[in-house]
Coordinates of C-alpha atoms in Angstrom, one line a residue:
X19 CA 134.1 56.0 121.8
X20 CA 132.7 56.5 125.3
X21 CA 129.2 57.3 126.4
X22 CA 128.4 61.0 125.9
X23 CA 125.9 63.4 127.5
X24 CA 124.6 66.4 125.6
X25 CA 124.9 69.8 127.3
X26 CA 121.5 69.4 128.9
X27 CA 122.9 70.1 132.4
X28 CA 121.4 68.9 135.6
X29 CA 120.4 72.6 136.3
X30 CA 118.7 72.9 132.9
X31 CA 116.9 69.6 133.5
X32 CA 115.6 70.6 136.9
X33 CA 114.5 74.0 135.6
X34 CA 112.6 72.3 132.7
X35 CA 111.2 69.7 135.1
X36 CA 109.9 72.5 137.4
X37 CA 108.3 74.3 134.5
X38 CA 106.5 71.1 133.4
X39 CA 105.3 70.5 136.9
X40 CA 104.1 74.0 137.3
X41 CA 101.9 73.7 134.2
X42 CA 100.5 70.3 135.1
X43 CA 100.7 69.4 131.5
X44 CA 102.2 66.4 129.8
X45 CA 105.0 67.9 127.8
X46 CA 106.4 64.9 126.0
X47 CA 105.6 66.0 122.5
X48 CA 108.7 65.5 120.4
X49 CA 107.7 67.2 117.2
X50 CA 104.4 68.5 115.7
X51 CA 102.7 65.8 113.6
X52 CA 102.8 68.1 110.5
X53 CA 106.4 69.3 111.1
X54 CA 108.5 68.8 107.9
X55 CA 111.2 71.4 108.7
X56 CA 114.8 70.5 108.0
X57 CA 116.2 73.5 109.8
X58 CA 119.2 72.9 112.0
X59 CA 118.2 75.6 114.5
X60 CA 114.4 75.3 115.0
X61 CA 113.4 73.3 118.1
X62 CA 110.2 72.3 119.8
X63 CA 112.1 72.7 123.0
X64 CA 111.4 76.4 122.7
X65 CA 107.7 76.1 122.3
X66 CA 105.8 78.0 125.1
X67 CA 104.3 76.1 128.0
X68 CA 101.8 74.7 128.5
X69 CA 101.9 72.8 125.2
X70 CA 98.8 71.3 123.6
X71 CA 97.8 67.8 124.5
X72 CA 98.6 65.2 121.9
X73 CA 96.1 62.4 121.2
X74 CA 97.1 58.8 121.6
X75 CA 96.8 56.9 118.3
X76 CA 97.6 53.2 118.9
X77 CA 98.0 52.4 115.2
X78 CA 99.9 49.1 115.9
X79 CA 99.4 45.5 116.9
X80 CA 101.6 42.7 118.3
X81 CA 102.4 40.1 115.6
X82 CA 104.7 37.2 115.2
X83 CA 108.0 38.2 113.7
X84 CA 108.3 36.8 110.1
X85 CA 111.2 34.4 109.7
X86 CA 112.4 36.6 106.8
X87 CA 112.4 39.8 108.8
X88 CA 115.7 41.6 108.5
X89 CA 116.0 41.8 112.3
X90 CA 114.6 38.3 113.1
X91 CA 115.7 36.8 116.4
X92 CA 115.4 33.5 118.2
X93 CA 114.8 35.2 121.6
X94 CA 111.8 37.2 120.8
X95 CA 108.8 35.8 118.8
X96 CA 106.6 38.9 118.7
X97 CA 107.0 42.6 117.9
X98 CA 104.8 45.7 117.4
X99 CA 103.9 46.5 113.8
X100 CA 102.0 49.5 112.3
X101 CA 98.4 48.8 111.3
X102 CA 98.2 52.2 109.5
X103 CA 100.7 54.6 108.1
X104 CA 102.1 56.5 111.1
X105 CA 103.2 60.1 110.8
X106 CA 106.3 61.4 112.5
X107 CA 105.4 62.9 115.9
X108 CA 102.4 60.6 116.5
X109 CA 101.9 59.6 120.1
X110 CA 101.4 55.8 120.1
X111 CA 101.5 54.8 123.7
X112 CA 100.6 56.5 127.0
X113 CA 100.7 54.0 129.9
X114 CA 101.3 54.0 133.7
X115 CA 103.8 51.5 135.2
X116 CA 102.7 48.1 136.1
X117 CA 105.5 47.8 138.7
X118 CA 108.0 50.3 140.2
X119 CA 111.0 49.8 142.5
X120 CA 113.0 52.2 144.6
X121 CA 116.8 52.6 144.3
X122 CA 118.7 50.7 143.1
X123 CA 115.8 49.2 141.1
X124 CA 117.2 45.7 140.6
X125 CA 116.4 44.1 144.0
X126 CA 114.6 40.7 143.6
X127 CA 113.5 40.8 147.2
X128 CA 111.3 43.9 146.5
X129 CA 110.3 42.7 143.0
X130 CA 108.6 39.4 144.2
X131 CA 106.1 40.9 146.7
X132 CA 105.2 43.7 144.2
X133 CA 104.5 41.0 141.5
X134 CA 102.4 38.8 143.8
X135 CA 100.3 41.8 144.7
X136 CA 99.3 42.2 141.1
X137 CA 96.0 40.7 139.7
X138 CA 96.4 37.6 137.6
X139 CA 95.8 39.6 134.4
X140 CA 98.7 41.9 135.1
X141 CA 100.9 39.0 136.1
X142 CA 100.1 37.3 132.7
X143 CA 101.2 40.5 130.9
X144 CA 104.6 40.2 132.6
X145 CA 105.0 36.5 131.7
X146 CA 104.3 37.4 128.1
X147 CA 107.4 39.7 127.9
X148 CA 110.7 38.5 126.5
X149 CA 113.3 37.4 129.1
X150 CA 117.0 38.2 129.4
X151 CA 119.6 35.4 129.5
X152 CA 121.4 34.7 132.8
X153 CA 124.7 36.3 131.7
X154 CA 123.2 39.8 131.5
X155 CA 122.6 40.4 135.2
X156 CA 124.4 39.5 138.4
X157 CA 121.0 38.7 140.0
X158 CA 120.2 36.3 137.2
X159 CA 123.6 34.7 137.4
X160 CA 123.2 34.2 141.2
X161 CA 119.7 32.7 140.8
X162 CA 120.9 30.4 138.0
X163 CA 123.7 29.1 140.3
X164 CA 121.1 28.3 143.0
X165 CA 118.6 26.7 140.6
X166 CA 120.9 24.5 138.4
X167 CA 122.2 22.1 141.1
X168 CA 118.7 21.8 142.6
X169 CA 117.2 20.9 139.2
X170 CA 120.0 18.3 138.7
X171 CA 119.2 16.8 142.2
X172 CA 115.5 16.6 141.6
X173 CA 115.5 15.6 138.0
X174 CA 115.4 11.8 138.7
X175 CA 112.0 12.3 140.3
X176 CA 110.6 13.5 137.0
X177 CA 111.2 10.2 135.4
X178 CA 108.6 8.3 137.4
X179 CA 105.2 9.0 138.8
X180 CA 104.9 10.1 142.5
X181 CA 103.2 6.7 143.3
X182 CA 106.6 5.0 142.6
X183 CA 108.6 7.4 144.7
X184 CA 110.7 5.9 147.5
X185 CA 110.8 7.4 151.0
X186 CA 114.1 9.0 150.1
X187 CA 112.5 10.4 146.9
X188 CA 109.8 12.1 149.1
X189 CA 112.4 13.4 151.4
X190 CA 114.4 14.8 148.5
X191 CA 111.3 16.6 147.1
X192 CA 110.3 17.9 150.5
X193 CA 113.7 19.4 151.1
X194 CA 114.3 20.7 147.5
X195 CA 110.9 22.0 146.2
X196 CA 110.4 24.8 148.8
X197 CA 113.6 26.4 147.6
X198 CA 113.5 25.5 143.9
X199 CA 110.0 26.6 143.0
X200 CA 110.2 30.1 144.4
X201 CA 113.7 30.4 142.9
X202 CA 112.4 29.5 139.5
X203 CA 109.6 32.1 139.8
X204 CA 112.2 34.7 141.0
X205 CA 114.4 33.9 138.0
X206 CA 111.6 34.1 135.4
X207 CA 110.4 37.4 136.9
X208 CA 113.9 39.0 137.2
X209 CA 114.7 37.9 133.6
X210 CA 111.7 39.9 132.3
X211 CA 112.3 42.8 134.7
X212 CA 115.9 43.1 133.6
X213 CA 115.0 43.4 129.9
X214 CA 111.8 45.4 130.2
X215 CA 112.4 48.0 132.9
X216 CA 112.8 51.7 132.3
X217 CA 114.4 54.4 134.4
X218 CA 112.0 56.9 136.0
X219 CA 114.7 59.6 136.5
X220 CA 117.5 61.3 134.5
X221 CA 119.8 61.5 137.6
X222 CA 123.2 59.8 137.2
X223 CA 123.5 56.5 139.0
X224 CA 125.8 58.0 141.8
X225 CA 123.1 60.6 142.6
X226 CA 120.2 58.2 142.9
X227 CA 121.3 56.9 146.2
X228 CA 120.8 60.4 147.6
X229 CA 117.1 60.4 146.7
X230 CA 114.6 60.2 149.7
X231 CA 114.1 56.7 150.8
X232 CA 111.3 54.9 148.9
X233 CA 111.7 57.1 145.8
X234 CA 110.7 55.0 142.8
X235 CA 113.5 55.0 140.2
X236 CA 112.6 52.0 137.9
X237 CA 109.4 50.9 136.4
X238 CA 107.9 48.3 134.1
X239 CA 105.7 49.5 131.2
X240 CA 104.4 46.3 129.5
X241 CA 103.3 47.9 126.2
X242 CA 106.4 49.9 125.8
X243 CA 108.5 46.9 126.6
X244 CA 107.2 45.1 123.5
X245 CA 109.1 47.5 121.2
X246 CA 112.3 45.8 120.1
X247 CA 115.7 47.5 119.9
X248 CA 117.1 49.0 116.8
X249 CA 120.2 51.2 116.4
X250 CA 118.1 53.2 113.9
X251 CA 114.9 53.5 115.9
X252 CA 111.7 55.0 114.6
X253 CA 110.2 55.7 118.1
X254 CA 111.2 57.4 121.3
X255 CA 110.0 56.6 124.9
X256 CA 109.9 59.2 127.6
X257 CA 108.6 59.0 131.2
X258 CA 106.5 62.0 132.5
X259 CA 106.8 62.2 136.3
X260 CA 103.7 64.5 136.5
X261 CA 101.3 62.1 135.0
X262 CA 103.3 59.0 136.0
X263 CA 103.0 57.7 132.4
X264 CA 105.4 56.5 129.8
X265 CA 104.8 58.0 126.3
X266 CA 106.0 56.7 123.0
X267 CA 106.2 58.9 119.9
X268 CA 107.1 58.1 116.4
X269 CA 110.3 60.0 115.4
X270 CA 110.0 58.9 111.8
X271 CA 107.2 58.2 109.4
X272 CA 106.4 54.5 109.7
X273 CA 104.7 52.7 106.8
X274 CA 101.9 50.3 107.4
X275 CA 103.4 46.9 108.3
X276 CA 106.6 48.6 109.6
X277 CA 108.0 47.5 112.9
X278 CA 108.0 50.0 115.8
X279 CA 111.4 50.2 117.5
X280 CA 113.3 51.9 120.3
X281 CA 117.0 52.2 121.1
X282 CA 118.1 50.4 124.3
X283 CA 121.5 52.2 124.1
X284 CA 121.7 55.9 125.2
X285 CA 124.9 56.4 123.1
X286 CA 123.9 54.5 120.0
X287 CA 124.4 57.5 117.7
X288 CA 128.0 58.0 118.9
X289 CA 129.3 54.4 118.8
X290 CA 130.4 52.0 116.1
X291 CA 128.6 48.8 115.2
X292 CA 131.3 46.7 117.0
X293 CA 130.9 48.7 120.2
X294 CA 127.1 48.6 120.1
X295 CA 127.1 44.8 119.5
X296 CA 129.3 44.3 122.5
X297 CA 127.0 46.5 124.7
X298 CA 123.8 44.8 123.5
X299 CA 125.3 41.3 124.1
X300 CA 126.6 42.2 127.6
X301 CA 123.6 44.2 128.8
X302 CA 120.6 42.4 127.2
X303 CA 121.9 39.3 125.5
X304 CA 120.6 40.4 122.1
X305 CA 122.0 41.1 118.7
X306 CA 120.9 43.8 116.3
X307 CA 120.6 43.3 112.5
X308 CA 119.4 46.8 111.6
X309 CA 121.0 48.7 108.7
X310 CA 123.5 50.3 111.0
X311 CA 124.7 46.9 112.3
X312 CA 124.8 44.9 109.0
X313 CA 128.0 45.4 107.1
X314 CA 126.3 44.1 103.9
X315 CA 123.6 46.8 104.0
X316 CA 124.2 49.6 101.5
X317 CA 123.9 52.3 104.2
X318 CA 126.2 50.6 106.7
X319 CA 129.3 52.7 105.7
X320 CA 127.3 55.9 105.9
X321 CA 126.1 55.0 109.5
X322 CA 129.6 54.2 110.6
X323 CA 131.0 57.5 109.2
X324 CA 128.1 59.6 110.5
X325 CA 128.4 58.2 114.1
X326 CA 132.2 58.7 114.1
X327 CA 131.7 62.4 113.1
X328 CA 128.9 62.8 115.7
X329 CA 131.2 61.4 118.4
X330 CA 134.1 63.6 117.4
X331 CA 132.0 66.8 117.5
X332 CA 130.3 65.7 120.7
X333 CA 133.6 65.2 122.5
X334 CA 134.8 68.7 121.4
X335 CA 131.6 70.3 122.4
X336 CA 131.5 68.6 125.8
X337 CA 134.9 70.2 126.5
X338 CA 133.6 73.6 125.3
X339 CA 130.5 73.5 127.5
X340 CA 132.6 72.7 130.5
X341 CA 133.9 76.3 130.3
X342 CA 131.6 78.2 127.9
X343 CA 131.0 81.0 130.4
X344 CA 134.5 82.4 129.4
X345 CA 134.3 81.6 125.7
X346 CA 135.6 84.1 123.1
X347 CA 133.6 85.0 120.0
X348 CA 135.7 82.7 117.9
X349 CA 135.1 79.8 120.2
X350 CA 131.4 80.5 120.2
X351 CA 131.3 80.6 116.4
X352 CA 133.3 77.4 116.2
X353 CA 130.9 75.8 118.7
X354 CA 127.9 76.9 116.6
X355 CA 129.4 75.3 113.5
X356 CA 130.3 72.1 115.4
X357 CA 126.7 71.8 116.6
X358 CA 125.3 72.3 113.1
X359 CA 127.7 69.7 111.7
X360 CA 126.8 67.3 114.7
X361 CA 123.1 67.7 114.0
X362 CA 123.7 66.9 110.3
X363 CA 125.7 63.8 111.3
X364 CA 123.0 62.6 113.7
X365 CA 120.4 63.0 111.0
X366 CA 122.7 61.0 108.6
X367 CA 122.6 58.3 111.3
X368 CA 118.8 58.3 111.3
X369 CA 118.4 60.4 114.5
X370 CA 115.3 62.6 114.5
X371 CA 114.4 62.4 118.2
X372 CA 115.3 64.3 121.4
X373 CA 119.0 64.0 120.8
X374 CA 118.7 66.5 117.9
X375 CA 116.3 68.6 120.0
X376 CA 118.8 68.8 122.9
X377 CA 121.6 69.9 120.6
X378 CA 119.3 72.5 119.0
X379 CA 118.5 73.7 122.5
X380 CA 122.1 74.1 123.4
X381 CA 122.6 76.1 120.2
X382 CA 119.8 78.5 120.7
X383 CA 120.0 78.8 124.5
X384 CA 123.7 78.8 125.2
X385 CA 125.7 79.5 122.0
X386 CA 123.8 81.9 119.8
X387 CA 122.9 84.3 122.7
X388 CA 126.6 84.5 123.5
X389 CA 127.4 85.4 119.9
X390 CA 124.6 87.9 119.8
X391 CA 125.8 89.5 123.0
X392 CA 129.3 90.0 121.6
X393 CA 128.2 91.2 118.1
X394 CA 125.2 93.3 119.1
X395 CA 123.0 91.0 117.0

């Protein structure tokens, strides 16, 4: 199963982005707080603009992860947990970036000066974030290759006080420390940047290089970065370019004491547990033990089946939308049925976020108008 993109075309995205900018409103509301509709065709994407502002209700706190937590890990010691029952649609976080970088968004040379320009309190926020292992990034691998031999060379100096250093020891320190200390700082910072950064644009990677020089494409949002990954997330994060803020909404009701989670994988609802495990290990060096990734969980088979169905329908619909301008009535009706079945499969997989909204939008904006035009409905 390959990564998929819903029929939210670049043109559609730019039109929607322009509308949002014209209204100067934050339009990141996912669903009304009191929305309990199970319809497969209604969509908040069709609400008129400007949309009402949504209050920020930070009903959560950072707590140590209990050792008996079903998704406990040795790499992250803290997570965000609900301090009150949280209703679906609640906006939980609304924060500006602490750091941003231009394309390609991974360059350590730009990251270090930006970090050193921050006040100590902001630097401390970054140091408190979890770090990625070296194997997840070429930059980290290169820094590790530089640091490891230097540490090996200088290690004998740590076994005795400086007063006992020989002239050759002082020479070794003088020639090694100026390279080693900044390299360690760069490694620690890059490891946190790699795991905590968010994209500031929906543009595909090959189009980002065409942006005007200096356009910021990646940012670090420290509060949002504290949400851990789940393949059945209960929150969704979205960057609003107008306000330059990241917003996080609950996509499910979250009980008091429940952990707030995001998905780090854009195609999580279309891939198997095996594929997701490989992606998480390669990109972030983490494992997931949510119900969709644990074979012993009662709902594991349902997740696998639903995601396979969602993938199958999404592949067929992607081919349809490549040429839907010339679709026949039968093809449009078939696409309508596929979208409805796809939405049901996504919901079976636990998806109640924008992925469902995008497919609903494709249904009401591109498929159903075509059917109505051919049937006079």
